[in-house]
XYZ file of C-alpha atoms in Angstrom:
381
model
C 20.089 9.778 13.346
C 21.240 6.849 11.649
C 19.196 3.650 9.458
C 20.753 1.296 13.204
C 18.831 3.648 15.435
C 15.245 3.231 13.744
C 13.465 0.391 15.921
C 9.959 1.159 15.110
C 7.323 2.724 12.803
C 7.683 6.257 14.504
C 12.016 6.635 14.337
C 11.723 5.251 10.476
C 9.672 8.194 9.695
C 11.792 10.624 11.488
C 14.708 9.463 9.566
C 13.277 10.303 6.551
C 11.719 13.549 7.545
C 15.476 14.466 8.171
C 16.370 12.998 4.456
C 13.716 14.378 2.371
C 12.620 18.197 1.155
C 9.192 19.186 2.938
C 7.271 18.741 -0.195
C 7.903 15.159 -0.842
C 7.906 13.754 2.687
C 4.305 16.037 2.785
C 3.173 13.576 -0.077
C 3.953 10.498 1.913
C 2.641 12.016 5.283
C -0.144 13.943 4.634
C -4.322 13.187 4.038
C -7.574 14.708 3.045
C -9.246 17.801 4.198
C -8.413 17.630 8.540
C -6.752 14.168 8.000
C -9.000 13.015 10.480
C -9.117 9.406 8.516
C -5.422 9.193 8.494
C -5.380 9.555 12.454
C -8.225 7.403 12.931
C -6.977 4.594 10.937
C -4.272 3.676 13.322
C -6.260 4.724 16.725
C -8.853 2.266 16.055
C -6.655 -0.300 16.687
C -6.133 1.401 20.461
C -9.876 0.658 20.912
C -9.005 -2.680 20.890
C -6.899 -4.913 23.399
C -5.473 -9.134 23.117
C -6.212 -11.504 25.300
C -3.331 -14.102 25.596
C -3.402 -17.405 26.379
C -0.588 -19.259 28.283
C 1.165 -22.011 28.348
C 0.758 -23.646 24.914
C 4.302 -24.643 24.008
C 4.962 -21.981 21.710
C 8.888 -22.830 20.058
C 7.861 -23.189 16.960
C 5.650 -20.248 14.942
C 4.209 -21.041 11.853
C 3.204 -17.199 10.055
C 2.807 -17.928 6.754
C -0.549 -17.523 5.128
C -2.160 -18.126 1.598
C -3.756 -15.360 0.229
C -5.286 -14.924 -3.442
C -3.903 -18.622 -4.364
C -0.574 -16.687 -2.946
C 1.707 -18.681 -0.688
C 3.077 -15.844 1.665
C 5.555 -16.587 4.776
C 4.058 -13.359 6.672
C 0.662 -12.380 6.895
C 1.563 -9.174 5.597
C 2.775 -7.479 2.236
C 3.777 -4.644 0.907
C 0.683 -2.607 -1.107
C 1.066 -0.902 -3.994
C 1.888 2.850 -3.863
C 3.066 5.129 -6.535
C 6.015 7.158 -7.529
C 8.270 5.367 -5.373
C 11.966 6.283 -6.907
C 10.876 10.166 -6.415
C 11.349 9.392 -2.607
C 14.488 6.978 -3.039
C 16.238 6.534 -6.303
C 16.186 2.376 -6.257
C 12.078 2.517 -5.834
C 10.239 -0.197 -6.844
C 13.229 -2.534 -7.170
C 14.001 -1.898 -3.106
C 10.701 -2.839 -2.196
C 10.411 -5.671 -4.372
C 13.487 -7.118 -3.332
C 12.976 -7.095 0.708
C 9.572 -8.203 0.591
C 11.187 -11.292 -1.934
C 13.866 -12.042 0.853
C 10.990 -12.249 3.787
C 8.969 -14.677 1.271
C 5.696 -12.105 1.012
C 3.800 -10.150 -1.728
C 4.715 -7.036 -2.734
C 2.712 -4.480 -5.400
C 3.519 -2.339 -8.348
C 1.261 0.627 -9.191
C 0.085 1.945 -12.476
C 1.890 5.139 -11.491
C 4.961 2.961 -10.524
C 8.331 4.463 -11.411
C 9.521 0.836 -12.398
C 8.525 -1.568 -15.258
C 5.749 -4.426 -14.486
C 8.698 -5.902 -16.625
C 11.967 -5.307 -14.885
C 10.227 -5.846 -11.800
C 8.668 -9.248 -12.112
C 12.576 -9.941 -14.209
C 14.383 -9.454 -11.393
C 12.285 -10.575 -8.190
C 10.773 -13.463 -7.131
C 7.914 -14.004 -5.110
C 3.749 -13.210 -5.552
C 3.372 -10.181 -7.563
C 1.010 -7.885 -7.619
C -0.578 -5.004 -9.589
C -2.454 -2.133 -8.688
C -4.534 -1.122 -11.597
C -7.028 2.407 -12.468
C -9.998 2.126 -14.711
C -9.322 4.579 -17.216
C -11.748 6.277 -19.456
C -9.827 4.891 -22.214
C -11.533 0.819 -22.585
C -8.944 0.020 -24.893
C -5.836 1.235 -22.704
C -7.045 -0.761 -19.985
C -7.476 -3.987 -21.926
C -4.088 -3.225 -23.188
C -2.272 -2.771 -19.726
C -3.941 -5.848 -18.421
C -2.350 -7.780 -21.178
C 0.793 -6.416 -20.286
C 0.629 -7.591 -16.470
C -0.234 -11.011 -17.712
C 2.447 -10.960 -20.582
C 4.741 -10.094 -17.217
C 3.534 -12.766 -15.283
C 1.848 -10.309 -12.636
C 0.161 -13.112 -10.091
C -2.718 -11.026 -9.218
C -5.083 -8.027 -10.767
C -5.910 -5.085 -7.744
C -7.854 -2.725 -9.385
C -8.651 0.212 -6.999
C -11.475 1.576 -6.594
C -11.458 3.881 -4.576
C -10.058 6.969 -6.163
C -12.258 8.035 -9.242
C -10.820 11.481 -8.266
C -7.929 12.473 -6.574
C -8.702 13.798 -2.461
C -7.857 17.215 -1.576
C -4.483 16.865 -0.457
C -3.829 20.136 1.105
C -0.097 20.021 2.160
C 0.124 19.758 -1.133
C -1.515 22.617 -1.496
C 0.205 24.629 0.522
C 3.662 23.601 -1.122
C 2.449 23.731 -4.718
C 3.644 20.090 -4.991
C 3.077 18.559 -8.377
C 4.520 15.791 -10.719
C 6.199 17.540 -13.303
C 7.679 19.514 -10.399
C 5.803 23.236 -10.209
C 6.555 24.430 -6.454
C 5.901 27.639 -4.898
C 8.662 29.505 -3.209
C 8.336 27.453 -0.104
C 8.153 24.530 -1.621
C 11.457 25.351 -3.354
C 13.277 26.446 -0.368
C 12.960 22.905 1.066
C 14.505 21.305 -1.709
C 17.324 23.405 -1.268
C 18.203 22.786 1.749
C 18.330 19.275 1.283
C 20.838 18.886 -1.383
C 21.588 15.189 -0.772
C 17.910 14.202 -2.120
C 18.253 16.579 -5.061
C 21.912 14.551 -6.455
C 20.248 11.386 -6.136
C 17.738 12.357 -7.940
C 19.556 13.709 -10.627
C 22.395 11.158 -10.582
C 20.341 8.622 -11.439
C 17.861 6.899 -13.751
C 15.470 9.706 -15.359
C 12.266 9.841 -13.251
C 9.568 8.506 -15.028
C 6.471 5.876 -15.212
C 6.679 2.951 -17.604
C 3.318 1.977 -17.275
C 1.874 5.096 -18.010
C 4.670 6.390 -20.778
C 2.510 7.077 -23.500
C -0.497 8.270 -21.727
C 1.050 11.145 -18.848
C 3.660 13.673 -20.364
C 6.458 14.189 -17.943
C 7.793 17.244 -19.458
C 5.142 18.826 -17.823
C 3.246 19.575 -21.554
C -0.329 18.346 -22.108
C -0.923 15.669 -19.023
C 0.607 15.621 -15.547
C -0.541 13.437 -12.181
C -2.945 15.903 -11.461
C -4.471 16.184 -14.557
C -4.123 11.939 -14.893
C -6.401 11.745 -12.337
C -9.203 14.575 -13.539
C -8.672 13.690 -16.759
C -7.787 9.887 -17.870
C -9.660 8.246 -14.561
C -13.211 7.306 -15.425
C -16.101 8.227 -12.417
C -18.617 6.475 -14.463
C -17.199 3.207 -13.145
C -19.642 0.639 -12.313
C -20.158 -2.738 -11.576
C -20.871 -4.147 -15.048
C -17.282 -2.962 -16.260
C -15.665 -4.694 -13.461
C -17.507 -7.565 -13.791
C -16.349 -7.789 -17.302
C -12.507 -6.896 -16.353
C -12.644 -10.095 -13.698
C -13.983 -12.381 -16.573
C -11.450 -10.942 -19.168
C -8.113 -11.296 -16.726
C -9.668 -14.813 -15.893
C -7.691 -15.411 -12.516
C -6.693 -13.816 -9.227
C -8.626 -10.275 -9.135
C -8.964 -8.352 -6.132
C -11.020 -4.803 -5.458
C -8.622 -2.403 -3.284
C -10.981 0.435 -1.536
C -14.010 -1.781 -0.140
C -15.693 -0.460 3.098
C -19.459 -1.682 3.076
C -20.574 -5.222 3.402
C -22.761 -4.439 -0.137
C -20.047 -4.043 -2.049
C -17.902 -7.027 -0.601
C -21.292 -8.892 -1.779
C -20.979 -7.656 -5.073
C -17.267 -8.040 -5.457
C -18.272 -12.171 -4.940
C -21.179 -11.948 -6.997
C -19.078 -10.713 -9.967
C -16.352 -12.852 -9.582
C -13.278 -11.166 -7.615
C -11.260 -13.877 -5.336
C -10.344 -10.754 -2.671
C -11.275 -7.666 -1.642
C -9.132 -5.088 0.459
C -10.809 -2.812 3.434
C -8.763 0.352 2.772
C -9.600 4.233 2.497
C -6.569 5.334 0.950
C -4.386 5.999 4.143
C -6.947 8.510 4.194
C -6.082 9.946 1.586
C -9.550 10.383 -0.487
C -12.548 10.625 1.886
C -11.904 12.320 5.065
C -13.675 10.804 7.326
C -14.402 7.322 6.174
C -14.493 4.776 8.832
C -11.321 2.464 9.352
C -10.850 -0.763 7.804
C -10.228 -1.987 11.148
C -13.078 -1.086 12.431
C -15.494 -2.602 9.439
C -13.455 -5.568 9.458
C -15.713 -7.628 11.209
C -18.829 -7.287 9.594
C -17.447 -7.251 5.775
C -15.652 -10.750 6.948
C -18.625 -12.141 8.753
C -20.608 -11.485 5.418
C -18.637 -12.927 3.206
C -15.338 -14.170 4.589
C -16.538 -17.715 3.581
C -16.416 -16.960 0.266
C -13.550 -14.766 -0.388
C -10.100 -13.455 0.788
C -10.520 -10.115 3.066
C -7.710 -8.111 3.534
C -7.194 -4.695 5.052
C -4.530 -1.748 5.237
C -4.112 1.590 6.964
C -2.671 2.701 9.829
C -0.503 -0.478 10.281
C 2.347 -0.044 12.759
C 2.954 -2.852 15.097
C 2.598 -6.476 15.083
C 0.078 -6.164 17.528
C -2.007 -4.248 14.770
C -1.324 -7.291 12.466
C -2.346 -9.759 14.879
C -5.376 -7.867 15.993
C -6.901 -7.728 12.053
C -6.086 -11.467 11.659
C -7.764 -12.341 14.857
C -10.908 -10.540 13.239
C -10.485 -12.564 10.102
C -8.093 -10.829 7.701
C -6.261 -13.427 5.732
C -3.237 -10.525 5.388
C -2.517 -7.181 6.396
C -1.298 -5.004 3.770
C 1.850 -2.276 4.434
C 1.819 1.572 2.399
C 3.527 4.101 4.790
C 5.194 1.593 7.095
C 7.598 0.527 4.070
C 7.629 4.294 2.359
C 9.386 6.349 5.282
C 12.219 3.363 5.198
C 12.500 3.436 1.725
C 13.246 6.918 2.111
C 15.367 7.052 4.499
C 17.535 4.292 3.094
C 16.525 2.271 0.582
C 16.556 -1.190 0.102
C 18.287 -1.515 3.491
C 15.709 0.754 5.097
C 12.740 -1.610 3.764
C 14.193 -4.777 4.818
C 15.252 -3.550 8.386
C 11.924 -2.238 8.350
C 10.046 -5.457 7.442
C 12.551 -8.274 9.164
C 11.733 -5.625 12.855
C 7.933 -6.303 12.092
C 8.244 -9.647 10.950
C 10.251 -10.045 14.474
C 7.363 -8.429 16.486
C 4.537 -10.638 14.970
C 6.878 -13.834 16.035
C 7.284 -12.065 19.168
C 3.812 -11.512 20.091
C 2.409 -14.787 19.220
C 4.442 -16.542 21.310
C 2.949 -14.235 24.011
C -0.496 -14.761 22.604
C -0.127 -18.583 23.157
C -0.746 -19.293 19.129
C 1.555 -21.632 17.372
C -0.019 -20.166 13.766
C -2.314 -17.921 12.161
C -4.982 -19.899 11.939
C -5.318 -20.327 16.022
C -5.705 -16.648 15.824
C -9.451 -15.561 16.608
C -12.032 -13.652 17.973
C -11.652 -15.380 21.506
C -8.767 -13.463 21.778
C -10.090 -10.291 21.769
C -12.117 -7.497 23.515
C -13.541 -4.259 22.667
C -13.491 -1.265 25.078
């Protein structure tokens, strides 16, 4: 199977199935507990059908959206996820520059493999980056400085995952950042020796935004540990509230799923808020964003910018959140199995086939833009 044969969501991940050792594409793949979340998250949208209009003279399509004070010329972007260049060796940088050539937003996490620096150097376009509250008040105020000093456009501080979920694939392979594998999990990286000299080939592994804080030598702090460890459960409201006032411009909360907390996220200041359980990743069975969509936007969708990911994988899926309200739909998975199984060139085949499907299937809706996107054109089994 080759990068020219991938036409959709399902043959991307296949590819890099093939490409990658167990353990890693596990990471990507996997959930919590029965990863009933993670199955959920894109069913929900089956629950849910368009209702086109015809005849609207539809032969010019107008996608773009503003999101955040963002200009964006598709109504989707890629999230922030971490330790990208562990499942391709160009990481960050591949993702950055294919969402830059489609004109959208892209992320860079806290446990990014790339510099906020290098990054926001060499790509143009809205910038954004995913932040964790650490127990640590000063290292926080210090990386937020950084992302500003970078010119980061906007603040996403998740908060969602005051502890890590239980993972169990990774369980089961022993997977871990330093690398400490059981036997199976070693016996997949050897028979995929093409990962294993990239990965050695290249730049050292490592994350720049954490280089001080996580040992990668595998000595006194690893992922796991980063997450038990540095993260801080006693989060609350009054310490974001004074992280919004202190970064004093776009600030969004990533992990929202009741309509109290979207309340509270205006109250305190954010400008967006993003409907997402982690892929389902953390809390096995949460409800979908798509499914809470509606009520979180009908609270306070006047007020502020509501986004959503999970379980993306068609244009349809897009179209369906932005009909709810969603000013943007963002991408985690859908841009990590082509980044794996190619790179840069896997990412932007990736997002130019989606960006071609939401086109596609507005002209079929009857809707010359977003903004003619709505409820009417919906229905609920």
């Amino acid at each position: 199977m080759r990068l020219r044969e991938c036409h959709n969501f399902h043959d991307f991940r296949l590819l890099a199935k093939k490409r990658l050792p167990g353990p890693i594409f596990n990471y990507i793949d996997g959930a919590a507990d029965d990863e009933v979340t993670l199955r959920r998250n894109t069913s929900s949208f089956e629950s849910c059908d368009l209702v086109p209009n015809v005849l609207r003279g539809v032969s010019e399509i107008d996608m773009s959206v503003t999101v955040m004070g963002q200009k964006l010329a598709t109504p989707f972007y890629c999230s922030p996820t971490a330790l990208q260049r562990l499942f391709h060796y160009q990481g960050e940088n591949a993702v950055a520059a294919a969402a830059s050539s489609l004109g959208t937003m892209f992320g860079v996490s806290s446990l990014g493999t790339v510099s906020l620096e290098e990054i926001r150097k060499k790509h143009q376009g809205p910038q954004v980056y995913q932040f964790y509250f650490h127990k640590d008040r000063g290292l926080n105020r210090a990386m937020m400085e950084r992302a500003k000093e970078a010119g980061v456009n906007v603040m996403m501080l998740t908060v969602d995952s005051i502890t890590g979920g239980n993972r169990e694939r990774d369980l089961r392979t022993g997977f871990s950042i330093p690398f400490k594998l059981n036997l199976a999990g070693l016996t997949q990286f050897a028979i995929k020796p093409a990962w294993a000299v990239n990965y050695v080939t290249h730049e050292k592994f490592r994350l720049p935004q954490l280089d001080e804080h996580v040992d990668m030598s595998g000595g006194a702090m690893s992922i796991g540990k980063y997450f038990t460890e540095m993260l801080d459960p006693s989060m609350n409201w009054n310490d974001v509230a004074e992280m919004v006032k202190h970064w004093n411009g776009q600030f969004c909360l990533k992990g929202i799923m009741s309509v109290e907390d979207a309340k509270r996220a205006v109250d305190i200041g954010c400008t967006g808020v993003v409907l997402s359980n982690h892929g389902g990743r953390q809390l096995d069975g949460s409800r979908s964003a798509f499914d809470q969509l509606a009520e979180i936007v009908d609270a306070v969708g006047h007020r502020i910018d509501v986004m959503m990911d999970g379980g993306v994988q068609r244009g349809t899926h897009v179209l369906k959140a932005l009909s709810l309200g969603a000013k943007a739909v963002g991408l985690g998975r859908f841009y990590l199995y082509p980044l794996a199984a190619a790179g840069q060139a896997g990412v932007e085949r990736a997002l130019r086939h989606l960006r071609t499907e939401v086109e596609r299937d507005m002209k079929l809706m009857g809707c010359t833009s977003v903004s003619e996107l709505s409820r009417a054109n919906l229905r609920f089994r």
